[in-house]
Amino acid sequence: MNNKDKINILLVDDRPENLLALEAIIEQEDYNLIKAFSGEEALKCLLKHDFAAILLDVQMPGIDGFGTAKIIKAREKTKNIPILFITANYLDSEHIFTGYSVGAIDYILKPFDPTILKAKVEGFVDLYRLNQQLIHQADSLREKTKEIEHANLELSKTAAELRVSEAIATVISETSIDTMLVIDEHGIVLKVNPAVEKMFNYIEDEIVNQHLSVLFSEEKSKISIDTILKTIKNVNYIIGYENLYEVTASRKDGSAFPVEIQIGKRYVQNRNLIAFTIRDITKKKHDQEIITQMAYHDSLTNLPNRRLFNEQLTLKLNEARQSYQPLVIMYVDMDRFKYINDSLGHMMGDRLLQKIAKRLSESIRKQDLVARMGGDEFTILLPETDRESALEIAEEIFKVFKSPFYIDNYELFLTTCIGISTFPYDGEDSQVLLRNADAALHRAKEQGKNQYKVFHTGMNIQSYRTFIMQNDLRKAIEQEELTLVYQPKVEIESGTVKSAEALLRWNHPSWGTISPAEFIPLAEESGQIVDIGNWVLRNACEQSKAWEAAGYNPIPISVNFSAQQFLQKDLIDNIQRILAETEVSPELVEIEITESMLLGNGEIITRTLNQLRKMGIKISIDDFGTGYSSLSYLNRLPLDTIKIDQTFIQEISSESSKGKSLISAIISLAHGLNMKVVAEGVETEEQLKFLKLHQCQEAQGYVYSPPISPKEFEGFLKHHHKETSNRKGVIYLENKVVKPKVAKEAAIVVENNLKGGPSQHILVAALERTKNIYSISSREMDVFKLLVNGLSNKEISDELFISEHTVKNHITRIFQKLAVSDRLQAMAKVYQACIEEGGHFRA
């Protein structure tokens, strides 16, 4: 069957596997299935083909399903095509209302039910076929009508007067909403229809025998009308629909409006009759503006979106190249916006984003452009701007953000981080400039809040490692790279293991074990900490249940929570569900929080802690004494345990008595508040003896055991009773005996490696490997080593006592040999060489 004879059905989904599934279910010989991977691509398809139905995914990047449906329904040609939404979302009332309000005929959920999907599509196709039949019948009827009209015209040729009369009657339709005029070849109006009064506020007598230009007072439009009249004088026959012109018309009161004119000409009885049709296209123009607005602007803030920003960036870059002017891109990201969004709700977050957009727009100049890229990320385009001017604008942005945002009864304070890149110094095309501005933004966020950073070409290995780590962390749970180790908490008096603390480790396939101190901040910044926190709690509970099944007494396990986890709206529900599914009693779970978490979120966290306490979960304050909060929270919070930070424990072995006095005071304070005291980081018998003397109940640290795997923990439980009666400083791990000192030294080695980055000898070897593979000269290697260590061109120049021009030439040759275009790609080459040389970064 020819494709022209097939029925077109449009499938729209950004995921190829979903399109394949749809195609497999509904494919038939007489169907022509056309696939689109985005809303934008779907709209292009609708310009080329007619469709019986559209199967449209709701959640897509760019224009989502709802936005695409709005545009489809706004177009005259496509507004009647039935739309079937494909969605994985739960069909709440708001979701259903949104879908139907933009024109959905029906919904179908993923995964698809083949029978239902196929039946619905066939129903739409049957309706389409029926409609086509009706159109065909209507066309046939029109053809018959034309034949009859033609026969009537042939009959009317007997009288010249009658022919002229019928020609005028055919040109002017008394019922048309368009203004229709008959003019002579000089532009004098001979006859008008009633619509002229409604459109122009003229009555017929005011128009007839006047020149046509009375309706077109704007100078440009008058010139266009005169040109048209001169052209048609030399043409004997014009078909109206072949001649469309867009000009500006003028009403009697002088107000202007856009119109579309059509011209038809007939030569009858030695006389020219010219039909002039005028259509008001104000609404058409307005609809076009709405569609353009929707396609190029963010619906929430009304700022330009990513598409418009990229188009303007390309345009302004071309202008900057031609005029030899600098251009600046700013990447702007809000600090702690996610905390506000999670704690106060998305509606409040949306209102805050609108106010943020307004402030950013007010902070820039008229020639600048601010766009929303998504979430709380914005970009600012500053044409004809150098770095110094950009820094002044950045300072102005910080200045306007010092004032609070007032929404309902809330007074919200927000800061921002900004990354800055400059054309042509930091890149000569849009993608490189955007990437470098983003890299500068990440550096600003790494150094704290309310910071701006200018892109610095000296990105070092550790910066690159952080950049890559953010992407790899998203796959860590799925690829089972996260593990838990457990450190026992031992009752000092009896030597009994009372509980265990679950500690998270990331076993990266290339870099080995990565410390939580390195990747947890990245998880908090990207929002992945919620999923990771749920994974830790579930696995800790499952391990507790596994030990119980193995015959051990129930072992309470403590897990660490971050502030961002407490801002989840469904935190309590998640914890209850995990406890129910793992069948673990709440009394066997302890949650550890730090003092610093209470800053800025004390009210929310306190409310959540009280709910957890009512469930039976125990609460512990970790790293006590190192935070910045008032001691008043000890009375206010439902705490069970105080954990003395290891920095104080280490003071026990020093000659200073201040540390010992402070520990004694903390223990007395906890006892006075009926709280248990646990000492962290206990490493020596001397420390243990002091803690026992001052009635500290429990301790954890290398004096007992380092953090160990679940299997090793079982061995510790099995053999620990051998040392409790007479401590000799020996730790039993299954069948191995480890001296505390040796265990501590091994742990120190691991801990040093956890600080990130390749060890120096691996980096040196990797650079040597790179030098040999790519034939880099010794002098080029001197430059390359400094480049890898993060030095700028000027810093390399000062270090090697050569000009910046010479440095730039060396770097250009190095990039040519490595087949890369910038420092980021060069860094990737060295990074890969480090992995190949050392097996992995010992992180």
Coordinates of N, CA and C in Angstrom, one line a residue, residues 84-248:
L84 N -4.3 11.6 22.6 CA -4.3 10.6 23.7 C -3.1 10.7 24.5
F85 N -3.2 11.2 25.8 CA -2.0 11.4 26.6 C -1.5 10.1 27.1
I86 N -0.1 9.9 27.0 CA 0.6 8.7 27.6 C 1.3 9.2 28.8
T87 N 1.0 8.6 29.9 CA 1.7 9.1 31.2 C 1.9 8.0 32.2
A88 N 3.0 8.2 33.0 CA 3.2 7.3 34.1 C 2.8 7.9 35.4
N89 N 2.3 9.1 35.4 CA 1.9 9.8 36.6 C 0.6 9.2 37.2
Y90 N 0.5 9.4 38.5 CA -0.7 9.0 39.2 C -1.8 10.0 38.8
L91 N -3.0 9.5 38.4 CA -4.0 10.3 37.8 C -4.8 11.0 38.9
D92 N -4.2 12.1 39.6 CA -5.0 12.8 40.6 C -5.8 13.8 39.8
S93 N -6.7 14.5 40.5 CA -7.7 15.3 39.9 C -7.0 16.5 39.2
E94 N -6.0 17.0 39.8 CA -5.3 18.2 39.2 C -4.7 17.8 37.9
H95 N -4.0 16.6 37.8 CA -3.4 16.1 36.6 C -4.4 15.9 35.5
I96 N -5.6 15.3 35.9 CA -6.6 15.0 34.9 C -7.2 16.3 34.3
F97 N -7.4 17.3 35.3 CA -8.0 18.6 34.9 C -7.0 19.3 33.9
T98 N -5.7 19.3 34.2 CA -4.7 19.9 33.3 C -4.7 19.3 31.9
G99 N -4.8 17.9 31.9 CA -4.8 17.3 30.6 C -6.0 17.6 29.8
Y100 N -7.1 17.5 30.4 CA -8.4 17.8 29.6 C -8.5 19.3 29.3
S101 N -7.9 20.2 30.1 CA -8.0 21.6 29.8 C -7.2 22.0 28.6
V102 N -6.2 21.2 28.3 CA -5.4 21.6 27.1 C -5.8 20.7 25.9
G103 N -6.8 20.0 26.0 CA -7.4 19.3 24.8 C -7.3 17.8 24.7
A104 N -6.9 17.1 25.9 CA -6.8 15.7 25.8 C -8.2 15.0 25.6
I105 N -8.2 14.0 24.7 CA -9.4 13.2 24.6 C -9.5 12.1 25.6
D106 N -8.3 11.5 25.9 CA -8.3 10.4 26.9 C -6.8 10.3 27.4
Y107 N -6.7 9.5 28.5 CA -5.4 9.1 29.1 C -5.1 7.6 28.9
I108 N -3.9 7.2 28.8 CA -3.5 5.8 29.0 C -2.2 5.8 29.8
L109 N -2.2 4.9 30.8 CA -1.0 4.8 31.7 C 0.0 3.8 31.2
K110 N 1.3 4.2 31.6 CA 2.4 3.2 31.4 C 2.5 2.3 32.6
P111 N 2.8 1.0 32.4 CA 3.0 0.3 31.2 C 1.7 0.2 30.4
F112 N 1.7 0.1 29.1 CA 0.5 0.1 28.3 C -0.2 -1.2 28.4
D113 N -1.5 -1.1 28.4 CA -2.4 -2.3 28.2 C -2.6 -2.4 26.7
P114 N -2.0 -3.4 26.0 CA -2.1 -3.4 24.5 C -3.5 -3.4 24.0
T115 N -4.4 -4.2 24.6 CA -5.8 -4.3 24.1 C -6.5 -2.9 24.2
I116 N -6.3 -2.2 25.3 CA -7.0 -0.9 25.5 C -6.4 0.1 24.5
L117 N -5.1 0.1 24.5 CA -4.4 1.1 23.6 C -4.8 0.9 22.1
K118 N -4.8 -0.4 21.7 CA -5.1 -0.7 20.3 C -6.6 -0.3 20.0
A119 N -7.5 -0.6 21.0 CA -8.9 -0.3 20.7 C -9.1 1.2 20.6
K120 N -8.5 1.9 21.5 CA -8.7 3.4 21.5 C -8.1 4.0 20.2
V121 N -7.0 3.5 19.7 CA -6.4 4.0 18.5 C -7.3 3.7 17.3
E122 N -7.8 2.4 17.3 CA -8.7 2.0 16.2 C -10.0 2.9 16.2
G123 N -10.5 3.2 17.4 CA -11.6 4.1 17.4 C -11.4 5.5 16.8
F124 N -10.2 6.0 17.1 CA -9.8 7.3 16.5 C -9.7 7.2 15.0
V125 N -9.1 6.1 14.6 CA -9.0 5.9 13.1 C -10.3 5.8 12.4
D126 N -11.3 5.0 13.0 CA -12.6 4.9 12.4 C -13.3 6.3 12.3
L127 N -13.1 7.1 13.4 CA -13.7 8.5 13.3 C -13.0 9.3 12.2
Y128 N -11.7 9.1 12.0 CA -11.0 9.8 11.0 C -11.5 9.4 9.6
R129 N -11.6 8.1 9.4 CA -12.1 7.6 8.1 C -13.5 8.1 7.8
L130 N -14.4 8.1 8.8 CA -15.7 8.6 8.6 C -15.7 10.1 8.3
N131 N -14.8 10.9 8.9 CA -14.7 12.3 8.6 C -14.2 12.5 7.2
Q132 N -13.2 11.7 6.8 CA -12.7 11.8 5.4 C -13.8 11.5 4.4
Q133 N -14.6 10.5 4.7 CA -15.8 10.2 3.8 C -16.7 11.4 3.7
L134 N -17.0 12.1 4.8 CA -17.9 13.2 4.8 C -17.2 14.4 4.0
I135 N -15.9 14.5 4.2 CA -15.2 15.6 3.4 C -15.3 15.3 1.9
H136 N -15.1 14.0 1.6 CA -15.2 13.6 0.1 C -16.6 13.9 -0.4
Q137 N -17.6 13.5 0.4 CA -18.9 13.8 -0.1 C -19.2 15.3 -0.2
A138 N -18.7 16.1 0.7 CA -18.9 17.5 0.6 C -18.2 18.1 -0.6
D139 N -17.0 17.5 -0.9 CA -16.3 18.0 -2.1 C -17.0 17.7 -3.4
S140 N -17.6 16.5 -3.4 CA -18.4 16.1 -4.5 C -19.6 17.0 -4.7
L141 N -20.2 17.3 -3.5 CA -21.4 18.2 -3.6 C -21.0 19.6 -4.1
R142 N -19.8 20.1 -3.7 CA -19.3 21.4 -4.2 C -19.1 21.3 -5.7
E143 N -18.5 20.2 -6.2 CA -18.3 20.1 -7.6 C -19.6 20.1 -8.4
K144 N -20.6 19.4 -7.8 CA -21.9 19.4 -8.5 C -22.5 20.9 -8.5
T145 N -22.3 21.5 -7.3 CA -22.8 22.9 -7.2 C -22.1 23.8 -8.3
K146 N -20.7 23.6 -8.4 CA -20.0 24.4 -9.4 C -20.5 24.2 -10.8
E147 N -20.8 22.9 -11.1 CA -21.3 22.6 -12.4 C -22.6 23.3 -12.7
I148 N -23.5 23.3 -11.6 CA -24.8 24.0 -11.8 C -24.6 25.5 -12.0
E149 N -23.7 26.1 -11.2 CA -23.4 27.5 -11.3 C -22.9 27.8 -12.7
H150 N -22.0 27.0 -13.1 CA -21.4 27.2 -14.5 C -22.5 27.2 -15.5
A151 N -23.4 26.2 -15.4 CA -24.6 26.1 -16.3 C -25.4 27.4 -16.3
N152 N -25.6 27.9 -15.0 CA -26.4 29.1 -14.9 C -25.7 30.3 -15.5
L153 N -24.4 30.4 -15.4 CA -23.6 31.5 -16.0 C -23.7 31.4 -17.5
E154 N -23.7 30.2 -18.1 CA -23.8 30.1 -19.5 C -25.2 30.6 -20.0
L155 N -26.2 30.3 -19.2 CA -27.6 30.8 -19.5 C -27.7 32.3 -19.4
S156 N -26.9 32.9 -18.5 CA -27.0 34.3 -18.2 C -26.3 35.2 -19.2
K157 N -25.5 34.5 -20.1 CA -24.7 35.3 -21.1 C -25.6 36.0 -22.1
T158 N -26.9 35.7 -22.2 CA -27.8 36.3 -23.2 C -28.0 37.8 -22.9
A159 N -27.7 38.3 -21.8 CA -27.9 39.7 -21.5 C -26.7 40.3 -20.8
A160 N -26.1 41.3 -21.4 CA -24.9 42.0 -20.9 C -25.2 42.6 -19.5
E161 N -26.3 43.3 -19.4 CA -26.6 43.9 -18.2 C -26.7 42.9 -17.0
L162 N -27.3 41.8 -17.4 CA -27.5 40.7 -16.3 C -26.1 40.2 -15.9
R163 N -25.2 40.0 -16.9 CA -23.8 39.5 -16.6 C -23.1 40.4 -15.6
V164 N -23.2 41.8 -15.8 CA -22.5 42.7 -15.0 C -23.1 42.7 -13.6
S165 N -24.5 42.6 -13.5 CA -25.1 42.5 -12.2 C -24.7 41.3 -11.4
E166 N -24.7 40.1 -12.1 CA -24.3 38.9 -11.4 C -22.8 38.9 -11.0
A167 N -22.0 39.6 -11.8 CA -20.6 39.6 -11.5 C -20.4 40.4 -10.2
I168 N -21.1 41.5 -10.0 CA -21.0 42.3 -8.8 C -21.6 41.5 -7.6
A169 N -22.7 40.8 -7.8 CA -23.3 40.1 -6.8 C -22.4 38.9 -6.3
T170 N -21.6 38.4 -7.2 CA -20.7 37.3 -6.8 C -19.5 37.8 -6.0
V171 N -19.0 39.0 -6.4 CA -17.9 39.6 -5.7 C -18.2 40.0 -4.3
I172 N -19.4 40.6 -4.1 CA -19.7 41.1 -2.7 C -20.7 40.2 -2.0
S173 N -20.3 39.7 -0.9 CA -21.2 38.9 -0.1 C -21.7 39.7 1.0
E174 N -23.0 39.8 1.0 CA -23.6 40.6 2.1 C -23.5 40.0 3.5
T175 N -23.2 38.8 3.6 CA -23.1 38.1 4.9 C -21.7 38.0 5.4
S176 N -20.7 38.4 4.6 CA -19.3 38.1 5.0 C -18.9 39.0 6.1
I177 N -18.1 38.5 7.0 CA -17.5 39.3 8.1 C -16.3 40.1 7.7
D178 N -15.8 39.8 6.5 CA -14.7 40.5 5.9 C -15.3 41.7 5.1
T179 N -14.5 42.8 5.1 CA -14.9 43.9 4.3 C -14.6 43.6 2.8
M180 N -15.6 43.8 2.0 CA -15.5 43.5 0.6 C -15.9 44.7 -0.2
L181 N -15.0 45.1 -1.2 CA -15.3 46.3 -2.0 C -15.1 45.9 -3.4
V182 N -15.8 46.7 -4.3 CA -15.6 46.6 -5.7 C -15.0 48.0 -6.1
I183 N -13.9 48.0 -6.7 CA -13.2 49.2 -7.2 C -12.9 49.2 -8.6
D184 N -12.7 50.4 -9.2 CA -12.3 50.4 -10.6 C -10.8 50.4 -10.7
E185 N -10.2 50.4 -11.9 CA -8.8 50.3 -12.0 C -8.0 51.5 -11.5
H186 N -8.8 52.6 -11.1 CA -8.1 53.8 -10.6 C -8.2 53.8 -9.0
G187 N -8.8 52.8 -8.5 CA -8.9 52.7 -7.0 C -10.1 53.3 -6.4
I188 N -11.1 53.8 -7.2 CA -12.3 54.4 -6.7 C -13.3 53.3 -6.3
V189 N -13.8 53.4 -5.1 CA -14.7 52.4 -4.6 C -16.1 52.5 -5.3
L190 N -16.6 51.4 -5.8 CA -17.9 51.4 -6.5 C -19.0 50.8 -5.6
K191 N -18.6 49.8 -4.8 CA -19.6 49.2 -3.9 C -18.9 48.6 -2.7
V192 N -19.6 48.5 -1.6 CA -19.1 47.9 -0.4 C -20.1 47.0 0.2
N193 N -19.7 46.1 1.1 CA -20.7 45.3 1.8 C -20.8 45.8 3.2
P194 N -21.8 45.3 4.0 CA -22.1 45.9 5.3 C -21.0 45.8 6.3
A195 N -20.1 44.8 6.1 CA -19.0 44.6 7.1 C -18.1 45.8 7.2
V196 N -18.1 46.7 6.2 CA -17.2 47.9 6.3 C -17.5 48.8 7.4
E197 N -18.8 48.8 7.8 CA -19.2 49.7 8.9 C -18.7 49.2 10.2
K198 N -18.8 47.8 10.4 CA -18.3 47.2 11.7 C -16.8 47.3 11.8
M199 N -16.1 47.1 10.7 CA -14.6 47.0 10.7 C -14.0 48.4 10.7
F200 N -14.6 49.4 9.9 CA -13.9 50.7 9.8 C -14.7 51.8 10.4
N201 N -15.9 51.6 10.8 CA -16.8 52.6 11.4 C -17.3 53.6 10.3
Y202 N -17.1 53.3 9.0 CA -17.7 54.1 8.0 C -19.0 53.5 7.5
I203 N -20.0 54.4 7.1 CA -21.2 53.9 6.5 C -20.9 53.9 5.0
E204 N -21.8 53.2 4.2 CA -21.5 53.0 2.8 C -21.4 54.3 2.0
D205 N -22.2 55.3 2.3 CA -22.1 56.5 1.6 C -20.8 57.3 1.8
E206 N -20.1 57.0 2.9 CA -18.9 57.7 3.2 C -17.7 57.1 2.4
I207 N -17.9 55.9 1.9 CA -16.9 55.2 1.2 C -17.0 55.2 -0.3
V208 N -18.2 55.0 -0.8 CA -18.5 54.9 -2.2 C -18.0 56.2 -2.9
N209 N -17.4 56.0 -4.0 CA -16.9 57.1 -4.9 C -15.6 57.8 -4.2
Q210 N -15.1 57.2 -3.1 CA -13.9 57.7 -2.5 C -12.7 56.8 -3.0
H211 N -11.5 57.3 -2.9 CA -10.4 56.5 -3.2 C -10.1 55.5 -2.1
L212 N -9.7 54.3 -2.6 CA -9.4 53.2 -1.6 C -8.5 53.6 -0.5
S213 N -7.6 54.5 -0.7 CA -6.5 54.9 0.3 C -7.1 55.5 1.5
V214 N -8.4 55.9 1.5 CA -9.0 56.4 2.7 C -9.0 55.4 3.9
L215 N -8.9 54.1 3.5 CA -8.9 53.1 4.5 C -7.4 52.7 5.0
F216 N -6.5 53.4 4.3 CA -5.1 53.0 4.6 C -4.3 54.3 4.8
S217 N -4.4 55.0 5.9 CA -3.7 56.3 6.1 C -2.3 56.2 6.5
E218 N -1.8 55.0 6.9 CA -0.4 54.9 7.2 C 0.4 55.0 6.0
E219 N 1.5 55.7 6.0 CA 2.3 56.0 4.8 C 2.8 54.8 4.1
K220 N 3.3 53.8 4.9 CA 3.9 52.6 4.3 C 2.8 51.8 3.6
S221 N 1.6 51.8 4.2 CA 0.5 51.0 3.7 C 0.0 51.7 2.4
K222 N -0.1 53.0 2.3 CA -0.5 53.7 1.1 C 0.4 53.4 0.0
I223 N 1.7 53.3 0.2 CA 2.6 53.0 -0.8 C 2.4 51.6 -1.3
S224 N 2.1 50.7 -0.4 CA 1.8 49.3 -0.8 C 0.5 49.2 -1.7
I225 N -0.5 50.0 -1.3 CA -1.8 49.9 -2.0 C -1.6 50.5 -3.4
D226 N -0.8 51.6 -3.6 CA -0.6 52.2 -4.8 C 0.2 51.3 -5.8
T227 N 1.1 50.6 -5.2 CA 1.9 49.6 -6.0 C 1.0 48.5 -6.5
I228 N 0.1 48.0 -5.6 CA -0.9 46.9 -6.0 C -1.7 47.4 -7.2
L229 N -2.3 48.6 -7.1 CA -3.2 49.2 -8.1 C -2.4 49.3 -9.4
K230 N -1.2 49.8 -9.4 CA -0.4 49.9 -10.6 C -0.2 48.6 -11.3
T231 N 0.0 47.6 -10.4 CA 0.3 46.2 -11.0 C -0.9 45.6 -11.7
I232 N -2.1 45.7 -11.0 CA -3.3 45.1 -11.6 C -3.8 45.8 -12.8
K233 N -3.4 47.0 -13.1 CA -3.8 47.7 -14.3 C -3.3 46.9 -15.5
N234 N -2.2 46.3 -15.4 CA -1.6 45.6 -16.6 C -1.9 44.1 -16.6
V235 N -2.8 43.7 -15.7 CA -3.2 42.3 -15.7 C -4.6 42.2 -15.9
N236 N -5.1 41.3 -16.9 CA -6.5 41.2 -17.2 C -7.2 40.3 -16.3
Y237 N -6.5 39.3 -15.6 CA -7.2 38.3 -14.8 C -6.4 38.0 -13.6
I238 N -7.0 38.1 -12.4 CA -6.4 37.8 -11.1 C -7.3 36.9 -10.3
I239 N -6.8 35.8 -9.8 CA -7.5 35.0 -8.8 C -7.2 35.4 -7.4
G240 N -8.2 35.7 -6.6 CA -8.1 36.4 -5.3 C -7.2 35.6 -4.4
Y241 N -7.3 34.3 -4.3 CA -6.6 33.6 -3.3 C -5.1 33.4 -3.6
E242 N -4.7 33.8 -4.8 CA -3.3 33.8 -5.2 C -2.6 35.1 -4.8
N243 N -3.3 36.1 -4.3 CA -2.8 37.4 -4.0 C -3.1 37.8 -2.6
L244 N -2.3 37.5 -1.7 CA -2.5 37.8 -0.3 C -1.4 38.9 0.1
Y245 N -1.9 40.0 0.7 CA -0.9 41.0 1.1 C -1.3 41.4 2.6
E246 N -0.2 41.6 3.4 CA -0.5 42.0 4.8 C 0.0 43.5 4.9
V247 N -1.0 44.4 5.3 CA -0.7 45.8 5.5 C -1.4 46.2 6.8
T248 N -1.3 47.5 7.1 CA -2.0 48.1 8.2 C -3.1 49.0 7.7

